[in-house]
Amino acid sequence: MFIGIDWGGTKMEVIALDRDGETRARHRVATPTSGYDDCIRAVLDLVAAAEQTAGEEGSIGIGIPGSPNPRTGIVRNSNAVLINGKPLGRDLEQALGRRVRLANDANCLAVSEAVDGAGKDAQTVFGVIVGTGHGGGLAIGKKVHAGYQGVAAEIGHYPLPWMTKDEYPGHKCWCGKHGCLDMYACGTGVELDYRLTTGVEKRGRDIIEAKRAGDPVATGVYDRFVDRLARSLALLTNIVDPDVFVLGGGMSNVDEIYEDVPPLVVDYLFGDSFETPVRKALHGDSSGVRGAAWLWKD
């Protein structure tokens, strides 16, 4: 049995899968904000609940926002700030009394979709999270490719490619730099673009509905969003050239992007065509927790 935990900023979810990917148990709790030790205890409780429901023990994989340094085990770059600077893997192994595998949550998305999702027929799967931010994960041979530094596919914090004169130097990102894709090709970018254009606050889903109703301002915001997403996929194709892109996150549910983005990619690609499939994550919001479980699917 394979146990996976999705450690999010607001919720923790556990799933137990059998070898065929069928769900044996599933539970969810709010992520503790009271301290690091309380978070460790929450993981223990989730594992115990899953194993009690399923009636057996399982391997344990955990997807986290951020990533562990492959040499020190120290977590960095997490928006769940309680785990930054902590040897999370070692602490969990000591508390649980068994081995644990950690991976970035976007890498878990890629693994989930590579094992039994929208990329199950592919050798190289690039998962792109188009949610509040813009993130990425890479699975090769149905396993995480984290890279030598453990930061492979961290695409949210490279600059928006091929900036126009009006875009340069780019919005200031929470990381301290300017022009990061995390401020453009995502829900945050759509909402920011609309606010800067109109002076009005509007949620991403409402902007998309306004676009569908023919609103010209919302349509302009959407057109800029899909063009920026296309630029990201073009750069990734030039560097990695994966067999498939699988999109997750809230904006991945905007069905129009799967028709509108691919024709735009070729305008930026170092080539004469773009044939790479761009697919919606088959497991949707469950991809992260399922991918954490599949970290042990050797």
mmCIF file of C-alpha atoms in Angstrom:
data_model
loop_
_atom_site.group_PDB
_atom_site.id
_atom_site.type_symbol
_atom_site.label_atom_id
_atom_site.label_comp_id
_atom_site.label_asym_id
_atom_site.label_seq_id
_atom_site.Cartn_x
_atom_site.Cartn_y
_atom_site.Cartn_z
ATOM 1 C CA MET A 1 0.000 0.000 0.000
ATOM 2 C CA PHE A 2 1.203 3.508 -0.837
ATOM 3 C CA ILE A 3 0.452 6.450 1.480
ATOM 4 C CA GLY A 4 0.769 9.992 0.200
ATOM 5 C CA ILE A 5 0.405 13.293 2.036
ATOM 6 C CA ASP A 6 -0.120 16.654 0.373
ATOM 7 C CA TRP A 7 1.266 19.259 2.790
ATOM 8 C CA GLY A 8 -0.355 22.530 1.780
ATOM 9 C CA GLY A 9 -0.346 25.969 3.285
ATOM 10 C CA THR A 10 -3.949 25.653 4.516
ATOM 11 C CA LYS A 11 -4.697 21.915 4.496
ATOM 12 C CA MET A 12 -3.008 18.538 4.796
ATOM 13 C CA GLU A 13 -4.475 15.574 2.971
ATOM 14 C CA VAL A 14 -3.581 11.891 3.124
ATOM 15 C CA ILE A 15 -4.447 9.151 0.651
ATOM 16 C CA ALA A 16 -3.754 5.438 0.704
ATOM 17 C CA LEU A 17 -3.580 3.691 -2.674
ATOM 18 C CA ASP A 18 -3.297 0.041 -3.575
ATOM 19 C CA ARG A 19 -0.979 -1.090 -6.357
ATOM 20 C CA ASP A 20 -3.692 -0.504 -8.965
ATOM 21 C CA GLY A 21 -4.239 3.087 -7.839
ATOM 22 C CA GLU A 22 -7.534 2.441 -6.072
ATOM 23 C CA THR A 23 -8.180 4.582 -3.001
ATOM 24 C CA ARG A 24 -8.157 2.660 0.277
ATOM 25 C CA ALA A 25 -8.393 5.672 2.602
ATOM 26 C CA ARG A 26 -8.520 9.446 2.452
ATOM 27 C CA HIS A 27 -8.552 12.116 5.171
ATOM 28 C CA ARG A 28 -7.998 15.876 5.375
ATOM 29 C CA VAL A 29 -7.182 18.319 8.184
ATOM 30 C CA ALA A 30 -6.291 21.996 8.420
ATOM 31 C CA THR A 31 -2.546 22.610 8.388
ATOM 32 C CA PRO A 32 -1.516 23.624 11.920
ATOM 33 C CA THR A 33 -0.236 27.165 12.260
ATOM 34 C CA SER A 34 0.740 26.854 15.926
ATOM 35 C CA GLY A 35 4.219 25.433 15.377
ATOM 36 C CA TYR A 36 6.496 22.988 13.601
ATOM 37 C CA ASP A 37 6.045 20.209 16.159
ATOM 38 C CA ASP A 38 2.273 20.401 15.761
ATOM 39 C CA CYS A 39 2.700 19.909 12.019
ATOM 40 C CA ILE A 40 4.794 16.803 12.625
ATOM 41 C CA ARG A 41 2.082 15.449 14.926
ATOM 42 C CA ALA A 42 -0.554 16.170 12.288
ATOM 43 C CA VAL A 43 1.363 14.012 9.798
ATOM 44 C CA LEU A 44 1.564 11.196 12.353
ATOM 45 C CA ASP A 45 -2.169 11.428 12.953
ATOM 46 C CA LEU A 46 -2.944 11.361 9.224
ATOM 47 C CA VAL A 47 -0.768 8.309 8.658
ATOM 48 C CA ALA A 48 -2.382 6.540 11.612
ATOM 49 C CA ALA A 49 -5.872 7.385 10.362
ATOM 50 C CA ALA A 50 -5.130 6.139 6.845
ATOM 51 C CA GLU A 51 -3.606 2.894 8.067
ATOM 52 C CA GLN A 52 -6.432 2.271 10.508
ATOM 53 C CA THR A 53 -9.007 2.752 7.743
ATOM 54 C CA ALA A 54 -7.099 0.598 5.248
ATOM 55 C CA GLY A 55 -6.149 -2.049 7.795
ATOM 56 C CA GLU A 56 -2.467 -2.209 6.892
ATOM 57 C CA GLU A 57 0.755 -0.210 6.830
ATOM 58 C CA GLY A 58 2.101 1.515 3.745
ATOM 59 C CA SER A 59 5.100 3.390 2.422
ATOM 60 C CA ILE A 60 5.009 7.147 3.037
ATOM 61 C CA GLY A 61 5.620 9.914 0.513
ATOM 62 C CA ILE A 62 5.015 13.606 1.185
ATOM 63 C CA GLY A 63 4.612 16.473 -1.253
ATOM 64 C CA ILE A 64 5.564 19.865 0.154
ATOM 65 C CA PRO A 65 5.528 23.451 -1.071
ATOM 66 C CA GLY A 66 9.252 24.064 -1.398
ATOM 67 C CA SER A 67 11.974 21.455 -1.684
ATOM 68 C CA PRO A 68 14.576 19.707 0.474
ATOM 69 C CA ASN A 69 18.237 20.403 -0.243
ATOM 70 C CA PRO A 70 19.493 17.064 -1.615
ATOM 71 C CA ARG A 71 22.700 17.233 0.444
ATOM 72 C CA THR A 72 21.550 18.697 3.761
ATOM 73 C CA GLY A 73 17.868 17.746 3.811
ATOM 74 C CA ILE A 74 16.977 21.287 4.873
ATOM 75 C CA VAL A 75 13.725 22.604 3.369
ATOM 76 C CA ARG A 76 13.831 25.923 1.501
ATOM 77 C CA ASN A 77 11.571 28.104 -0.673
ATOM 78 C CA SER A 78 8.362 27.000 1.053
ATOM 79 C CA ASN A 79 5.332 29.242 1.443
ATOM 80 C CA ALA A 80 4.452 26.994 4.402
ATOM 81 C CA VAL A 81 7.066 28.981 6.291
ATOM 82 C CA LEU A 82 7.132 26.774 9.393
ATOM 83 C CA ILE A 83 9.143 24.126 7.537
ATOM 84 C CA ASN A 84 11.770 26.436 6.025
ATOM 85 C CA GLY A 85 15.195 25.775 7.510
ATOM 86 C CA LYS A 86 14.067 22.466 9.017
ATOM 87 C CA PRO A 87 15.396 18.934 8.333
ATOM 88 C CA LEU A 88 11.820 17.833 7.719
ATOM 89 C CA GLY A 89 12.572 14.426 6.254
ATOM 90 C CA ARG A 90 14.816 13.387 9.136
ATOM 91 C CA ASP A 91 12.373 14.695 11.718
ATOM 92 C CA LEU A 92 9.480 12.804 10.150
ATOM 93 C CA GLU A 93 11.483 9.597 9.889
ATOM 94 C CA GLN A 94 12.423 9.836 13.550
ATOM 95 C CA ALA A 95 8.812 10.496 14.573
ATOM 96 C CA LEU A 96 7.348 7.744 12.363
ATOM 97 C CA GLY A 97 10.108 5.208 12.872
ATOM 98 C CA ARG A 98 10.414 4.482 9.139
ATOM 99 C CA ARG A 99 11.661 5.968 5.896
ATOM 100 C CA VAL A 100 9.907 8.887 4.239
ATOM 101 C CA ARG A 101 10.315 10.356 0.762
ATOM 102 C CA LEU A 102 9.803 14.086 0.225
ATOM 103 C CA ALA A 103 9.290 15.939 -3.044
ATOM 104 C CA ASN A 104 8.127 19.325 -4.235
ATOM 105 C CA ASP A 105 4.351 19.352 -4.735
ATOM 106 C CA ALA A 106 4.655 20.232 -8.427
ATOM 107 C CA ASN A 107 6.958 17.244 -8.927
ATOM 108 C CA CYS A 108 4.274 15.133 -7.258
ATOM 109 C CA LEU A 109 1.769 16.413 -9.824
ATOM 110 C CA ALA A 110 4.115 15.342 -12.619
ATOM 111 C CA VAL A 111 4.668 11.878 -11.097
ATOM 112 C CA SER A 112 0.947 11.335 -10.523
ATOM 113 C CA GLU A 113 0.078 12.177 -14.103
ATOM 114 C CA ALA A 114 3.033 10.138 -15.428
ATOM 115 C CA VAL A 115 2.070 7.000 -13.502
ATOM 116 C CA ASP A 116 -1.652 6.778 -14.247
ATOM 117 C CA GLY A 117 -2.836 10.152 -15.470
ATOM 118 C CA ALA A 118 -2.757 12.330 -18.558
ATOM 119 C CA GLY A 119 0.906 11.473 -19.209
ATOM 120 C CA LYS A 120 0.871 7.745 -18.549
ATOM 121 C CA ASP A 121 1.874 7.050 -22.158
ATOM 122 C CA ALA A 122 4.905 9.364 -21.968
ATOM 123 C CA GLN A 123 8.518 9.013 -20.881
ATOM 124 C CA THR A 124 9.039 12.698 -20.017
ATOM 125 C CA VAL A 125 6.174 14.584 -18.385
ATOM 126 C CA PHE A 126 6.376 18.278 -17.530
ATOM 127 C CA GLY A 127 3.705 19.289 -15.043
ATOM 128 C CA VAL A 128 2.839 22.986 -14.999
ATOM 129 C CA ILE A 129 0.805 24.354 -12.103
ATOM 130 C CA VAL A 130 -1.219 27.328 -13.283
ATOM 131 C CA GLY A 131 -2.889 28.294 -10.039
ATOM 132 C CA THR A 132 -2.272 31.160 -7.656
ATOM 133 C CA GLY A 133 1.286 31.023 -8.963
ATOM 134 C CA HIS A 134 3.161 29.441 -11.858
ATOM 135 C CA GLY A 135 5.157 26.342 -10.953
ATOM 136 C CA GLY A 136 6.566 23.240 -12.525
ATOM 137 C CA GLY A 137 7.555 19.648 -11.926
ATOM 138 C CA LEU A 138 9.382 17.118 -14.057
ATOM 139 C CA ALA A 139 8.963 13.342 -14.153
ATOM 140 C CA ILE A 140 11.212 11.136 -16.266
ATOM 141 C CA GLY A 141 10.447 7.442 -16.439
ATOM 142 C CA LYS A 142 7.560 8.043 -13.996
ATOM 143 C CA LYS A 143 9.979 9.275 -11.305
ATOM 144 C CA VAL A 144 10.803 12.749 -9.993
ATOM 145 C CA HIS A 145 13.706 14.472 -11.692
ATOM 146 C CA ALA A 146 14.700 16.968 -9.001
ATOM 147 C CA GLY A 147 18.117 17.840 -10.416
ATOM 148 C CA TYR A 148 21.545 18.175 -8.803
ATOM 149 C CA GLN A 149 20.486 21.177 -6.694
ATOM 150 C CA GLY A 150 16.987 19.818 -6.103
ATOM 151 C CA VAL A 151 15.400 22.752 -7.926
ATOM 152 C CA ALA A 152 14.796 21.359 -11.423
ATOM 153 C CA ALA A 153 11.619 22.708 -13.063
ATOM 154 C CA GLU A 154 11.358 25.688 -10.674
ATOM 155 C CA ILE A 155 9.902 27.744 -13.478
ATOM 156 C CA GLY A 156 7.924 30.289 -11.477
ATOM 157 C CA HIS A 157 10.957 32.449 -10.844
ATOM 158 C CA TYR A 158 12.519 32.856 -14.200
ATOM 159 C CA PRO A 159 11.546 36.043 -16.000
ATOM 160 C CA LEU A 160 8.591 36.216 -18.331
ATOM 161 C CA PRO A 161 10.225 35.289 -21.666
ATOM 162 C CA TRP A 162 10.283 37.693 -24.599
ATOM 163 C CA MET A 163 8.996 40.675 -22.621
ATOM 164 C CA THR A 164 7.399 43.454 -24.597
ATOM 165 C CA LYS A 165 8.355 47.069 -24.069
ATOM 166 C CA ASP A 166 5.184 47.578 -22.014
ATOM 167 C CA GLU A 167 5.956 44.559 -19.805
ATOM 168 C CA TYR A 168 9.595 45.373 -19.049
ATOM 169 C CA PRO A 169 11.057 45.254 -16.356
ATOM 170 C CA GLY A 170 8.067 43.414 -14.900
ATOM 171 C CA HIS A 171 6.098 43.434 -11.673
ATOM 172 C CA LYS A 172 8.000 42.975 -8.436
ATOM 173 C CA CYS A 173 7.610 39.391 -7.241
ATOM 174 C CA TRP A 174 7.344 38.203 -3.641
ATOM 175 C CA CYS A 175 10.814 36.653 -4.099
ATOM 176 C CA GLY A 176 12.278 40.161 -4.426
ATOM 177 C CA LYS A 177 13.040 40.097 -8.150
ATOM 178 C CA HIS A 178 11.072 41.583 -11.047
ATOM 179 C CA GLY A 179 9.238 39.968 -13.938
ATOM 180 C CA CYS A 180 8.839 36.430 -12.560
ATOM 181 C CA LEU A 181 6.301 34.186 -14.268
ATOM 182 C CA ASP A 182 4.750 33.731 -10.831
ATOM 183 C CA MET A 183 3.319 37.219 -11.371
ATOM 184 C CA TYR A 184 2.054 36.665 -14.908
ATOM 185 C CA ALA A 185 1.080 33.205 -16.210
ATOM 186 C CA CYS A 186 -1.287 32.308 -13.374
ATOM 187 C CA GLY A 187 -4.422 33.391 -11.533
ATOM 188 C CA THR A 188 -2.519 36.102 -9.665
ATOM 189 C CA GLY A 189 -1.303 37.485 -12.979
ATOM 190 C CA VAL A 190 -4.802 37.560 -14.460
ATOM 191 C CA GLU A 191 -6.210 39.403 -11.440
ATOM 192 C CA LEU A 192 -3.275 41.829 -11.322
ATOM 193 C CA ASP A 193 -3.566 42.600 -15.034
ATOM 194 C CA TYR A 194 -7.298 43.302 -14.671
ATOM 195 C CA ARG A 195 -6.756 45.555 -11.663
ATOM 196 C CA LEU A 196 -3.981 47.538 -13.356
ATOM 197 C CA THR A 197 -6.120 47.905 -16.499
ATOM 198 C CA THR A 198 -9.398 48.902 -14.826
ATOM 199 C CA GLY A 199 -8.604 49.908 -11.253
ATOM 200 C CA VAL A 200 -11.164 47.313 -10.142
ATOM 201 C CA GLU A 201 -10.560 44.178 -8.068
ATOM 202 C CA LYS A 202 -12.053 41.040 -9.637
ATOM 203 C CA ARG A 203 -11.471 37.338 -9.014
ATOM 204 C CA GLY A 204 -9.918 35.246 -11.742
ATOM 205 C CA ARG A 205 -12.998 33.088 -12.243
ATOM 206 C CA ASP A 206 -15.155 36.194 -12.644
ATOM 207 C CA ILE A 207 -12.748 37.636 -15.197
ATOM 208 C CA ILE A 208 -12.972 34.432 -17.237
ATOM 209 C CA GLU A 209 -16.781 34.513 -17.058
ATOM 210 C CA ALA A 210 -16.729 38.151 -18.201
ATOM 211 C CA LYS A 211 -14.478 37.160 -21.109
ATOM 212 C CA ARG A 212 -16.932 34.402 -22.066
ATOM 213 C CA ALA A 213 -19.735 36.979 -21.998
ATOM 214 C CA GLY A 214 -17.845 39.124 -24.497
ATOM 215 C CA ASP A 215 -16.413 41.811 -22.198
ATOM 216 C CA PRO A 216 -13.568 43.431 -24.201
ATOM 217 C CA VAL A 217 -11.389 44.296 -21.187
ATOM 218 C CA ALA A 218 -11.623 40.787 -19.759
ATOM 219 C CA THR A 219 -10.940 39.386 -23.226
ATOM 220 C CA GLY A 220 -7.775 41.467 -23.465
ATOM 221 C CA VAL A 221 -6.623 40.211 -20.055
ATOM 222 C CA TYR A 222 -7.295 36.607 -21.123
ATOM 223 C CA ASP A 223 -5.463 37.069 -24.437
ATOM 224 C CA ARG A 224 -2.378 38.372 -22.616
ATOM 225 C CA PHE A 225 -2.554 35.475 -20.143
ATOM 226 C CA VAL A 226 -2.607 32.749 -22.821
ATOM 227 C CA ASP A 227 0.200 34.474 -24.722
ATOM 228 C CA ARG A 228 2.352 34.550 -21.567
ATOM 229 C CA LEU A 229 1.580 30.911 -20.822
ATOM 230 C CA ALA A 230 2.550 30.060 -24.399
ATOM 231 C CA ARG A 231 5.882 31.829 -23.927
ATOM 232 C CA SER A 232 6.594 29.708 -20.859
ATOM 233 C CA LEU A 233 5.785 26.467 -22.704
ATOM 234 C CA ALA A 234 7.937 27.570 -25.650
ATOM 235 C CA LEU A 235 10.969 28.162 -23.441
ATOM 236 C CA LEU A 236 10.425 24.827 -21.676
ATOM 237 C CA THR A 237 10.170 23.100 -25.036
ATOM 238 C CA ASN A 238 13.410 24.713 -26.183
ATOM 239 C CA ILE A 239 15.154 23.462 -23.016
ATOM 240 C CA VAL A 240 13.472 20.157 -22.088
ATOM 241 C CA ASP A 241 11.218 19.276 -25.046
ATOM 242 C CA PRO A 242 9.020 16.929 -22.974
ATOM 243 C CA ASP A 243 6.675 14.335 -24.444
ATOM 244 C CA VAL A 244 3.662 16.043 -22.889
ATOM 245 C CA PHE A 245 2.717 19.073 -20.814
ATOM 246 C CA VAL A 246 0.126 18.427 -18.108
ATOM 247 C CA LEU A 247 -1.513 21.459 -16.518
ATOM 248 C CA GLY A 248 -2.867 21.634 -12.982
ATOM 249 C CA GLY A 249 -4.086 24.374 -10.657
ATOM 250 C CA GLY A 250 -7.190 26.537 -10.806
ATOM 251 C CA MET A 251 -6.521 28.161 -14.176
ATOM 252 C CA SER A 252 -5.991 24.738 -15.761
ATOM 253 C CA ASN A 253 -9.772 24.334 -15.540
ATOM 254 C CA VAL A 254 -10.278 27.093 -18.135
ATOM 255 C CA ASP A 255 -10.981 24.756 -21.027
ATOM 256 C CA GLU A 256 -10.327 27.344 -23.722
ATOM 257 C CA ILE A 257 -6.586 27.412 -23.024
ATOM 258 C CA TYR A 258 -6.077 23.929 -24.502
ATOM 259 C CA GLU A 259 -7.218 25.222 -27.868
ATOM 260 C CA ASP A 260 -5.840 28.753 -27.619
ATOM 261 C CA VAL A 261 -2.326 28.215 -26.214
ATOM 262 C CA PRO A 262 -0.706 25.669 -28.592
ATOM 263 C CA PRO A 263 -0.973 27.807 -31.765
ATOM 264 C CA LEU A 264 0.756 30.655 -29.920
ATOM 265 C CA VAL A 265 3.713 28.537 -28.762
ATOM 266 C CA VAL A 266 5.153 28.148 -32.260
ATOM 267 C CA ASP A 267 5.591 31.931 -32.544
ATOM 268 C CA TYR A 268 8.258 31.741 -29.814
ATOM 269 C CA LEU A 269 9.653 28.262 -30.412
ATOM 270 C CA PHE A 270 13.049 27.670 -32.010
ATOM 271 C CA GLY A 271 11.452 25.441 -34.617
ATOM 272 C CA ASP A 272 8.787 25.360 -37.274
ATOM 273 C CA SER A 273 5.968 23.578 -35.425
ATOM 274 C CA PHE A 274 4.631 22.707 -31.966
ATOM 275 C CA GLU A 275 3.111 19.244 -31.760
ATOM 276 C CA THR A 276 3.565 18.523 -28.037
ATOM 277 C CA PRO A 277 0.258 17.567 -26.367
ATOM 278 C CA VAL A 278 -0.962 20.021 -23.724
ATOM 279 C CA ARG A 279 -3.423 18.241 -21.444
ATOM 280 C CA LYS A 280 -5.425 18.916 -18.309
ATOM 281 C CA ALA A 281 -4.378 16.861 -15.269
ATOM 282 C CA LEU A 282 -6.539 13.736 -15.238
ATOM 283 C CA HIS A 283 -6.611 13.576 -11.453
ATOM 284 C CA GLY A 284 -7.202 17.309 -10.982
ATOM 285 C CA ASP A 285 -6.737 18.515 -7.419
ATOM 286 C CA SER A 286 -5.891 14.945 -6.374
ATOM 287 C CA SER A 287 -2.739 14.803 -8.483
ATOM 288 C CA GLY A 288 -0.489 16.186 -5.744
ATOM 289 C CA VAL A 289 -1.499 13.737 -3.030
ATOM 290 C CA ARG A 290 -1.521 10.777 -5.441
ATOM 291 C CA GLY A 291 1.912 11.707 -6.715
ATOM 292 C CA ALA A 292 3.230 11.807 -3.157
ATOM 293 C CA ALA A 293 2.018 8.224 -2.700
ATOM 294 C CA TRP A 294 3.623 7.159 -5.991
ATOM 295 C CA LEU A 295 7.051 8.419 -4.837
ATOM 296 C CA TRP A 296 7.537 4.833 -3.644
ATOM 297 C CA LYS A 297 6.245 3.136 -6.811
ATOM 298 C CA ASP A 298 9.591 1.624 -7.861
#
